[in-house]
mmCIF file of C-alpha atoms in Angstrom:
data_model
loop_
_atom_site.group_PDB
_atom_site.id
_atom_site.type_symbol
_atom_site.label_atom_id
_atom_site.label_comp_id
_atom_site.label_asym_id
_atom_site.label_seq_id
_atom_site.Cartn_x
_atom_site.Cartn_y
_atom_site.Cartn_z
ATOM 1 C CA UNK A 1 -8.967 -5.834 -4.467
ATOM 2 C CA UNK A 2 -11.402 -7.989 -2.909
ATOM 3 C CA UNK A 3 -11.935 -11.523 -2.948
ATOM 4 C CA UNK A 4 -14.855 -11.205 -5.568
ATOM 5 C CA UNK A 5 -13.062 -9.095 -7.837
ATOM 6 C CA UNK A 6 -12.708 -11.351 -10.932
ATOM 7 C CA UNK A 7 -9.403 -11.273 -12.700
ATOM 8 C CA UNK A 8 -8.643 -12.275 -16.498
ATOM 9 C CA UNK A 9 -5.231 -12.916 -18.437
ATOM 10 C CA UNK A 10 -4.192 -11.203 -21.296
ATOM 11 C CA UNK A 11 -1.290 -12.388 -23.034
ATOM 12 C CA UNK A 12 1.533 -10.338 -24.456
ATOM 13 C CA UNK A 13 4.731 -10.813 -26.524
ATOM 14 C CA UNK A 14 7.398 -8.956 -24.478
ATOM 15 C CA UNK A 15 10.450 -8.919 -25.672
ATOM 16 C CA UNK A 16 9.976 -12.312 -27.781
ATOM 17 C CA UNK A 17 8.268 -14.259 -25.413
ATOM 18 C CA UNK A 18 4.633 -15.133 -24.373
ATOM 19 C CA UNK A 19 4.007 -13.290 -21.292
ATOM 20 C CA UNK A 20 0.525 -13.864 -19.473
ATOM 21 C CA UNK A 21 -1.155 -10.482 -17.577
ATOM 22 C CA UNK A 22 -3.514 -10.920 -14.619
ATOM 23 C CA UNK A 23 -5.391 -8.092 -15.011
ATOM 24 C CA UNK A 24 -9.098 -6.889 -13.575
ATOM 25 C CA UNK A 25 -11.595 -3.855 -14.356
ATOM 26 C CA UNK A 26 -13.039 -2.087 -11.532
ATOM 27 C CA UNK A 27 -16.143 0.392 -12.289
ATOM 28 C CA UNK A 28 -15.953 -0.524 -15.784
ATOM 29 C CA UNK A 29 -19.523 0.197 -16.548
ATOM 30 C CA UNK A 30 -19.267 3.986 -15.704
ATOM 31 C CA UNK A 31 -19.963 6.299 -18.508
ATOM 32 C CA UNK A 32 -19.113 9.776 -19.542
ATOM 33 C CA UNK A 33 -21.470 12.703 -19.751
ATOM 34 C CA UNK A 34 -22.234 11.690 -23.477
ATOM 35 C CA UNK A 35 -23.285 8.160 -22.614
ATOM 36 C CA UNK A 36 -19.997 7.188 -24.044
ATOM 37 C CA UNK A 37 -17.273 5.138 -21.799
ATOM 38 C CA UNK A 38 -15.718 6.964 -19.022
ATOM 39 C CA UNK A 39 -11.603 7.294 -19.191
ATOM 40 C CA UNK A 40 -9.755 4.457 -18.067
ATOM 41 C CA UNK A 41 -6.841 5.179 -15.037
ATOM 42 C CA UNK A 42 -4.260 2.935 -15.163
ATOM 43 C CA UNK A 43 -3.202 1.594 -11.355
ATOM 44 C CA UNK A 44 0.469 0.641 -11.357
ATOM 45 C CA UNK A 45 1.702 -1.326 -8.295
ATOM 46 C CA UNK A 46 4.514 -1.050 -5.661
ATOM 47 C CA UNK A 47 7.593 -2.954 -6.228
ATOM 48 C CA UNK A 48 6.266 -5.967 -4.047
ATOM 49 C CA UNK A 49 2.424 -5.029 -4.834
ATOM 50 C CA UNK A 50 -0.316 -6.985 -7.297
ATOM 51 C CA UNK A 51 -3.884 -6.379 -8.211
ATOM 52 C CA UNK A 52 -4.611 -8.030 -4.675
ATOM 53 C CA UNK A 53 -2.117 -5.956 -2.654
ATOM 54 C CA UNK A 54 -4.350 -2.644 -3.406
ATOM 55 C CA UNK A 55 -7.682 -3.937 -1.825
ATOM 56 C CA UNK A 56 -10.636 -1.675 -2.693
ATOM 57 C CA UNK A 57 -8.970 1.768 -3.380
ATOM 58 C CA UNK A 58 -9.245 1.263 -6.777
ATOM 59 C CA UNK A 59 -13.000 1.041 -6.819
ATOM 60 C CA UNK A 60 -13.473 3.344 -4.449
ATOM 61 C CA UNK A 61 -11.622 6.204 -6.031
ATOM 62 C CA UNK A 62 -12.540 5.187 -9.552
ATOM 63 C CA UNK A 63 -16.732 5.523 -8.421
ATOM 64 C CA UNK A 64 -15.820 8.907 -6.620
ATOM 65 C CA UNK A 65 -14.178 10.177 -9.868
ATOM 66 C CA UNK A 66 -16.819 8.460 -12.427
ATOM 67 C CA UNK A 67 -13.495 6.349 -14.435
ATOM 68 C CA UNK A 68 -13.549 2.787 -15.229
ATOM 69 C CA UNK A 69 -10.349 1.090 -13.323
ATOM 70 C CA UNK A 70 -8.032 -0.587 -14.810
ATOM 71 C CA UNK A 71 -5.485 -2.802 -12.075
ATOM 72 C CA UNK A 72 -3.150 -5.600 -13.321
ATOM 73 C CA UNK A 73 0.171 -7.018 -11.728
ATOM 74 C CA UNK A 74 3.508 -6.813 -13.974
ATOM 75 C CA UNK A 75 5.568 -9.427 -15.055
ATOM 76 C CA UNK A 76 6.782 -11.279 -12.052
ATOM 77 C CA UNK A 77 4.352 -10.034 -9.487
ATOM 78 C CA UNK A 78 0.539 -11.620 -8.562
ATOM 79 C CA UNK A 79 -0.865 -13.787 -10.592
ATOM 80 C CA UNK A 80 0.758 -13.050 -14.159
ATOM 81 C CA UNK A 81 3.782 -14.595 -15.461
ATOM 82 C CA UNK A 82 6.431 -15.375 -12.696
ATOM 83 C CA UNK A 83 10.358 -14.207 -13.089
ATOM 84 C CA UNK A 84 12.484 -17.041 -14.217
ATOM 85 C CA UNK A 85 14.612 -17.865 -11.237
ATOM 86 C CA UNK A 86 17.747 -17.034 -13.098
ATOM 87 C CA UNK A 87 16.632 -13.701 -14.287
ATOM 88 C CA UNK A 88 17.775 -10.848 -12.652
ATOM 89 C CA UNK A 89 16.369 -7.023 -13.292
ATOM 90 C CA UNK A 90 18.726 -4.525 -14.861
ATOM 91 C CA UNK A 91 18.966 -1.310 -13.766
ATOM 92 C CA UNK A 92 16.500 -0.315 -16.554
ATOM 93 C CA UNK A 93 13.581 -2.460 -15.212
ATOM 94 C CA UNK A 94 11.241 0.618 -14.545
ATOM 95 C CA UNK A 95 11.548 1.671 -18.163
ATOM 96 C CA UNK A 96 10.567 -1.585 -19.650
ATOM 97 C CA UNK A 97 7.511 -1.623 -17.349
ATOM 98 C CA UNK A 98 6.923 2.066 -18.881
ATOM 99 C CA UNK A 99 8.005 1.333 -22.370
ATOM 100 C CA UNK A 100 6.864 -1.928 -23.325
ATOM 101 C CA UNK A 101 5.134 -3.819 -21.160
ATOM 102 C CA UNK A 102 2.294 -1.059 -20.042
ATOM 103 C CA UNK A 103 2.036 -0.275 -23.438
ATOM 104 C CA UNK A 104 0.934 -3.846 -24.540
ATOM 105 C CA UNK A 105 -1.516 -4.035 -22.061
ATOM 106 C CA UNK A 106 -3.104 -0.854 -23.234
ATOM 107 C CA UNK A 107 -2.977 -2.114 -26.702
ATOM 108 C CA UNK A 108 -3.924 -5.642 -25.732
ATOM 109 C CA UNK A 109 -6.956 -4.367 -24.077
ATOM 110 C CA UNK A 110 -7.878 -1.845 -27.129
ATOM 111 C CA UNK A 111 -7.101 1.227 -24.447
ATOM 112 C CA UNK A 112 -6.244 4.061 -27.682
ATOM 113 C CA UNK A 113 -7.346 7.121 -25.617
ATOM 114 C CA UNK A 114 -3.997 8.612 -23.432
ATOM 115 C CA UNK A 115 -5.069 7.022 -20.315
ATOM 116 C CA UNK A 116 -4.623 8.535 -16.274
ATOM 117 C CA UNK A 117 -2.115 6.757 -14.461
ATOM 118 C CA UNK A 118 -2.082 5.931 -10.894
ATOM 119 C CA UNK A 119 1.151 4.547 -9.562
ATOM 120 C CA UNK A 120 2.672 3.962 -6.170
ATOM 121 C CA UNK A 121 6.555 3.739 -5.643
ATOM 122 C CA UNK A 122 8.123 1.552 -8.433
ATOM 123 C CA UNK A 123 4.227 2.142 -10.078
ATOM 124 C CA UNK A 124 4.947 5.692 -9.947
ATOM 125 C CA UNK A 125 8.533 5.688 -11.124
ATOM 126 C CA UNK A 126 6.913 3.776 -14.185
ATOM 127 C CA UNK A 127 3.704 6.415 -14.646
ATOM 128 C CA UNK A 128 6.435 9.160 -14.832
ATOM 129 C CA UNK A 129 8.549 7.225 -17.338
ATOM 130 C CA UNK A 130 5.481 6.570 -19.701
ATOM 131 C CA UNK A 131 4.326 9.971 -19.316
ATOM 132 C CA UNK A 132 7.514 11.355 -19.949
ATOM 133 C CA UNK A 133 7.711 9.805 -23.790
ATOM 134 C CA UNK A 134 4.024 8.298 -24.593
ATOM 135 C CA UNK A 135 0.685 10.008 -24.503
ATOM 136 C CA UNK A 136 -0.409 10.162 -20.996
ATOM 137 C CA UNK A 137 -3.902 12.175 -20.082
ATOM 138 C CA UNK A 138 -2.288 13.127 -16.590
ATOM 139 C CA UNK A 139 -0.557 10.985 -13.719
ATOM 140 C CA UNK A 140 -1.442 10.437 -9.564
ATOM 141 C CA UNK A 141 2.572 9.486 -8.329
ATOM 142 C CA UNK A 142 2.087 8.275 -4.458
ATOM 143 C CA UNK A 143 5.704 7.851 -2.319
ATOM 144 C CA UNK A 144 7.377 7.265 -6.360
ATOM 145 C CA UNK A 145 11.333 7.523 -6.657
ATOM 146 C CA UNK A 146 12.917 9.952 -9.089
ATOM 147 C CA UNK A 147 16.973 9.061 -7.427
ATOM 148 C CA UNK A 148 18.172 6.458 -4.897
ATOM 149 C CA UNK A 149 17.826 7.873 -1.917
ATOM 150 C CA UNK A 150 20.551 6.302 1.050
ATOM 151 C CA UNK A 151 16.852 6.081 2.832
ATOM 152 C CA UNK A 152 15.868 4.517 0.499
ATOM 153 C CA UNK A 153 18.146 1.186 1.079
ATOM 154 C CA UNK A 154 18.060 1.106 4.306
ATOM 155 C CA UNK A 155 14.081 0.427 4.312
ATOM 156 C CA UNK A 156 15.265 -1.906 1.539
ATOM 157 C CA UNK A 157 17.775 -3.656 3.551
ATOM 158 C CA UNK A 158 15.119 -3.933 6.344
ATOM 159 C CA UNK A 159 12.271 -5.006 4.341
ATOM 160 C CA UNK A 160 14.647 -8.202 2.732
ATOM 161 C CA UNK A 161 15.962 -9.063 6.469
ATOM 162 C CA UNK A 162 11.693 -9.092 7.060
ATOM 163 C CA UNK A 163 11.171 -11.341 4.101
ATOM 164 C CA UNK A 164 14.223 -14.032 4.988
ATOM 165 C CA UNK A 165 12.507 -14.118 8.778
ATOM 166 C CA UNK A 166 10.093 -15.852 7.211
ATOM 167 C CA UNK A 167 6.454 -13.743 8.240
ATOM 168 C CA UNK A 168 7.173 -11.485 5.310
ATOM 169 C CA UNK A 169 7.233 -14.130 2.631
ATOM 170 C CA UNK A 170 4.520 -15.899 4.384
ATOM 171 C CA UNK A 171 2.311 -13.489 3.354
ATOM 172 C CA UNK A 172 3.552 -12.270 0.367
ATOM 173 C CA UNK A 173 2.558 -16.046 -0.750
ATOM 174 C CA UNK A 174 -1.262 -15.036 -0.521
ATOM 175 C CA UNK A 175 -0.641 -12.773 -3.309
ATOM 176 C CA UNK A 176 1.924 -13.972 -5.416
ATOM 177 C CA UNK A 177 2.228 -17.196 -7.113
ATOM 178 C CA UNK A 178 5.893 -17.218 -6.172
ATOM 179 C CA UNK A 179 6.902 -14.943 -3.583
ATOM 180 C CA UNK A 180 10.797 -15.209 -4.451
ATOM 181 C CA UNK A 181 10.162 -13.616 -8.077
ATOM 182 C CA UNK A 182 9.120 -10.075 -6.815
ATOM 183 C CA UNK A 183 11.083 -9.935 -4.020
ATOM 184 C CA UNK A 184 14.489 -10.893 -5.057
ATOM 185 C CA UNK A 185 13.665 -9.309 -8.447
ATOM 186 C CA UNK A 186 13.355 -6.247 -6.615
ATOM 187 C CA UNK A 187 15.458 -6.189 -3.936
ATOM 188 C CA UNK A 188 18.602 -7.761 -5.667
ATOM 189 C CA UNK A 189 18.235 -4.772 -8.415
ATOM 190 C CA UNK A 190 17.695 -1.877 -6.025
ATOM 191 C CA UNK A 191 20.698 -3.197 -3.856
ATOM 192 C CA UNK A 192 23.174 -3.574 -6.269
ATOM 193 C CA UNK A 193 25.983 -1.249 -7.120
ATOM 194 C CA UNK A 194 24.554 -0.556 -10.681
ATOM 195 C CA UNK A 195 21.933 0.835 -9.584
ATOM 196 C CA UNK A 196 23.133 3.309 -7.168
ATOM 197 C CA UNK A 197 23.350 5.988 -9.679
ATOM 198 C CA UNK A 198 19.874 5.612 -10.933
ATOM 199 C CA UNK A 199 18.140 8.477 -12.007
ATOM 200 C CA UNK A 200 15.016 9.570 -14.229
ATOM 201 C CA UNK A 201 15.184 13.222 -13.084
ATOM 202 C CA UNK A 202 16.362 14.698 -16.436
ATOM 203 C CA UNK A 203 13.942 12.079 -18.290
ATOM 204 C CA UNK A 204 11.102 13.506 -16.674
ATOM 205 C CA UNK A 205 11.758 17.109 -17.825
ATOM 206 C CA UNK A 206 9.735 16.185 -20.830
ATOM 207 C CA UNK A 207 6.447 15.386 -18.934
ATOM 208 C CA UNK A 208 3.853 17.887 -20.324
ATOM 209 C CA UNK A 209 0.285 16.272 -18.767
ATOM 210 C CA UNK A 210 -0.735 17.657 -15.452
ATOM 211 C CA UNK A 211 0.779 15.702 -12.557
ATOM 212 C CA UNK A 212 -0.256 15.090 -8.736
ATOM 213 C CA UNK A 213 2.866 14.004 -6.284
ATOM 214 C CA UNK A 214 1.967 12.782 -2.842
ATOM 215 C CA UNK A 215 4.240 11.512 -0.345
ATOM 216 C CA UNK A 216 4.180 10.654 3.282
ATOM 217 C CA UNK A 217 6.005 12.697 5.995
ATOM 218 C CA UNK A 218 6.727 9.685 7.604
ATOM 219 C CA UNK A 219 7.821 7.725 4.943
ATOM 220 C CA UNK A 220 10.344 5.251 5.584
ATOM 221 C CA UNK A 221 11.446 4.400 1.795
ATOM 222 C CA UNK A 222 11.821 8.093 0.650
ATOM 223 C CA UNK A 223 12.138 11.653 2.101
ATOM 224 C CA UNK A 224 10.004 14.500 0.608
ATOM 225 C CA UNK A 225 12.583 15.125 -1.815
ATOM 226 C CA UNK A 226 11.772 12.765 -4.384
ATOM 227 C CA UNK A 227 8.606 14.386 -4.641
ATOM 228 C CA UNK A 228 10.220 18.140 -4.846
ATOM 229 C CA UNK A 229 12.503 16.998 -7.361
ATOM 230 C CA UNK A 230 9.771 16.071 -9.718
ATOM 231 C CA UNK A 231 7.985 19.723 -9.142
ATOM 232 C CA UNK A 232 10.895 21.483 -9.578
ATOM 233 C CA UNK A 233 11.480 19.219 -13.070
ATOM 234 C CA UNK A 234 7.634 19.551 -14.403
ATOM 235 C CA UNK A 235 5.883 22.558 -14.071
ATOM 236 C CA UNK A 236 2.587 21.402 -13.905
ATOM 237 C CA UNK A 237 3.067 19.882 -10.717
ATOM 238 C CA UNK A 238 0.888 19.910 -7.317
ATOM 239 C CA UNK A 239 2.465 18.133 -4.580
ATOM 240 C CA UNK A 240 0.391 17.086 -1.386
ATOM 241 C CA UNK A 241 2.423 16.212 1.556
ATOM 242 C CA UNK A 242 1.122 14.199 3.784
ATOM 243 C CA UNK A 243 1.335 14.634 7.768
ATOM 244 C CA UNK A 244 1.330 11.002 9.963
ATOM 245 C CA UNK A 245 1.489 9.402 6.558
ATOM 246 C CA UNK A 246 4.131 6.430 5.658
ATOM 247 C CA UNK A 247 5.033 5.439 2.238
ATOM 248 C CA UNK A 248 1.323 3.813 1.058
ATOM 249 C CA UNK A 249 -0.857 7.134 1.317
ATOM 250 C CA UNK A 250 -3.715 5.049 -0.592
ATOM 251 C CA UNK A 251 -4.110 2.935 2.820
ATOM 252 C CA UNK A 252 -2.907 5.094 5.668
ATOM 253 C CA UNK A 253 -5.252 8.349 4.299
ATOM 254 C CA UNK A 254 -7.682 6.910 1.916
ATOM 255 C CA UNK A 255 -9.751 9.272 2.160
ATOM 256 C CA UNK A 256 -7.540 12.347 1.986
ATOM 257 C CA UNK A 257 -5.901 11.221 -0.875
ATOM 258 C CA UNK A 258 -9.341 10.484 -2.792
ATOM 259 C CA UNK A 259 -10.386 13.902 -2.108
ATOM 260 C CA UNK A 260 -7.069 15.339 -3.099
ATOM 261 C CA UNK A 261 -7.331 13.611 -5.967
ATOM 262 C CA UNK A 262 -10.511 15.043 -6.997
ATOM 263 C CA UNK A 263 -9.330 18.987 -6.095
ATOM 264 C CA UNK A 264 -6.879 18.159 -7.948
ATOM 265 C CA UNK A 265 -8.778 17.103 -10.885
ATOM 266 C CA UNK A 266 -10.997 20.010 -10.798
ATOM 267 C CA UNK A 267 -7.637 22.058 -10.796
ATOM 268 C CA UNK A 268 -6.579 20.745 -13.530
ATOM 269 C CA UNK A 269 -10.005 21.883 -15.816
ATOM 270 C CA UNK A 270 -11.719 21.023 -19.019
ATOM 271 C CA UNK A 271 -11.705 17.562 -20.131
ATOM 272 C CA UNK A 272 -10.492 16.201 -16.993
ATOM 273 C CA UNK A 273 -12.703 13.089 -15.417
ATOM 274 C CA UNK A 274 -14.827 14.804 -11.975
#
């Protein structure tokens, strides 16, 4: 998001305690053919993302596709309620994000229509989640994990070595009010032994809304095989792999994946935002 983008807070009771959402609209005046208000997609952040960390993508592919925006950063991440230092992230973080906490923002923000997700990595590991048990109009997955993937902690491993450098957390700090509550949130889960056995693949069987999987060839957090699994687990799948592409396809080919998007959408017929 920009710099003018203004953000507001909603605040939430998650799981008995007030939790405060930084949250911001993009496109939210667009309107459907009847005059009506256009569908809302949901954009669901990386595992060290925020609303800031996505730039403009989210306006730009919400005015090619006539949908109001909806971008907000999770517990922990941007703006919104920081991670108590002491906390640490079970294995079952993603769900929670899927189960409860996106949830509450929908109702918080009087979203009642099944809204499109768009999620990248841990955002798309938490679109397939919530589409997998709660009403979900269809879902955009970009570089998302379905397994752990030995790839997978490696860029991990690399990516925390970054971060205690020093550059890394530098500039995390621009978009998070405290740059350890992400990070270590994330990393310390992902690289622990409990996790290693993580998998949503059989959860995902359930998915019945159309789906759109896009991965890098080059990226360094995942092989194509996260992305095959989920076809081969939800038939109404369309995967788009992307050549000279790492794991953020939303910045690296913008404009590829805002046009796929939109094929994808016309693929996927009646009722579907165009």
């Amino acid at each position: 998001m920009d710099s003018t983008t203004t953000t507001q807070r909603l605040r939430i009771d998650w799981r008995g305690r007030p939790t405060d959402i930084d949250y911001a609209w993009v496109n939210d005046t667009a309107r459907g053919p009847a005059g009506a208000p256009a569908p809302v997609m949901v954009f669901l952040h990386e595992g060290l993302g925020s609303i800031a960390m996505w730039r403009d993508f989210p306006a730009r592919l919400c005015e090619a596709l006539g949908l109001r925006g909806l971008v907000y950063s999770r517990p922990g991440y941007g703006r919104s309620t920081m991670r108590p230092p002491d906390e640490r992230w079970a294995p079952d973080y993603l769900h929670r994000q899927a189960h409860e906490v996106l949830p509450a923002v929908l109702a918080g923000l009087g979203i009642d229509s099944p809204p499109w997700l768009f999620g990248h990595s841990d955002g798309g590991s938490i679109a397939l989640l919530h589409a997998a048990r709660l009403p979900t109009a269809g879902a955009i997955v970009a570089a998302p994990h379905i397994v752990v993937e030995s790839l997978s902690i490696d860029g991990i491993r690399d990516t925390v070595a970054a971060y205690e450098r020093g550059p890394l957390r530098e500039r995390l700090a621009r978009f998070h009010d405290d740059p350890d509550s992400p990070s270590h949130g994330w990393s310390d889960c992902w690289l622990s032994p409990a996790f290693r056995d993580w998998s949503i693949v059989e959860e995902i069987r359930t998915i019945r809304c159309p789906l759109l999987a896009m991965q890098g060839v080059d990226d360094e957090y995942g092989t194509l095989e996260q992305i095959r699994g989920i076809a081969r687990a939800v038939p109404r799948t369309r995967l788009f792999e992307i050549p000279a592409c790492g794991h953020s396809p939303h910045k690296d080919r913008p404009a590829e994946v805002i046009a796929a998007v939109r094929d994808w959408l016309v693929e996927v017929g009646p009722g579907a935002p165009r």
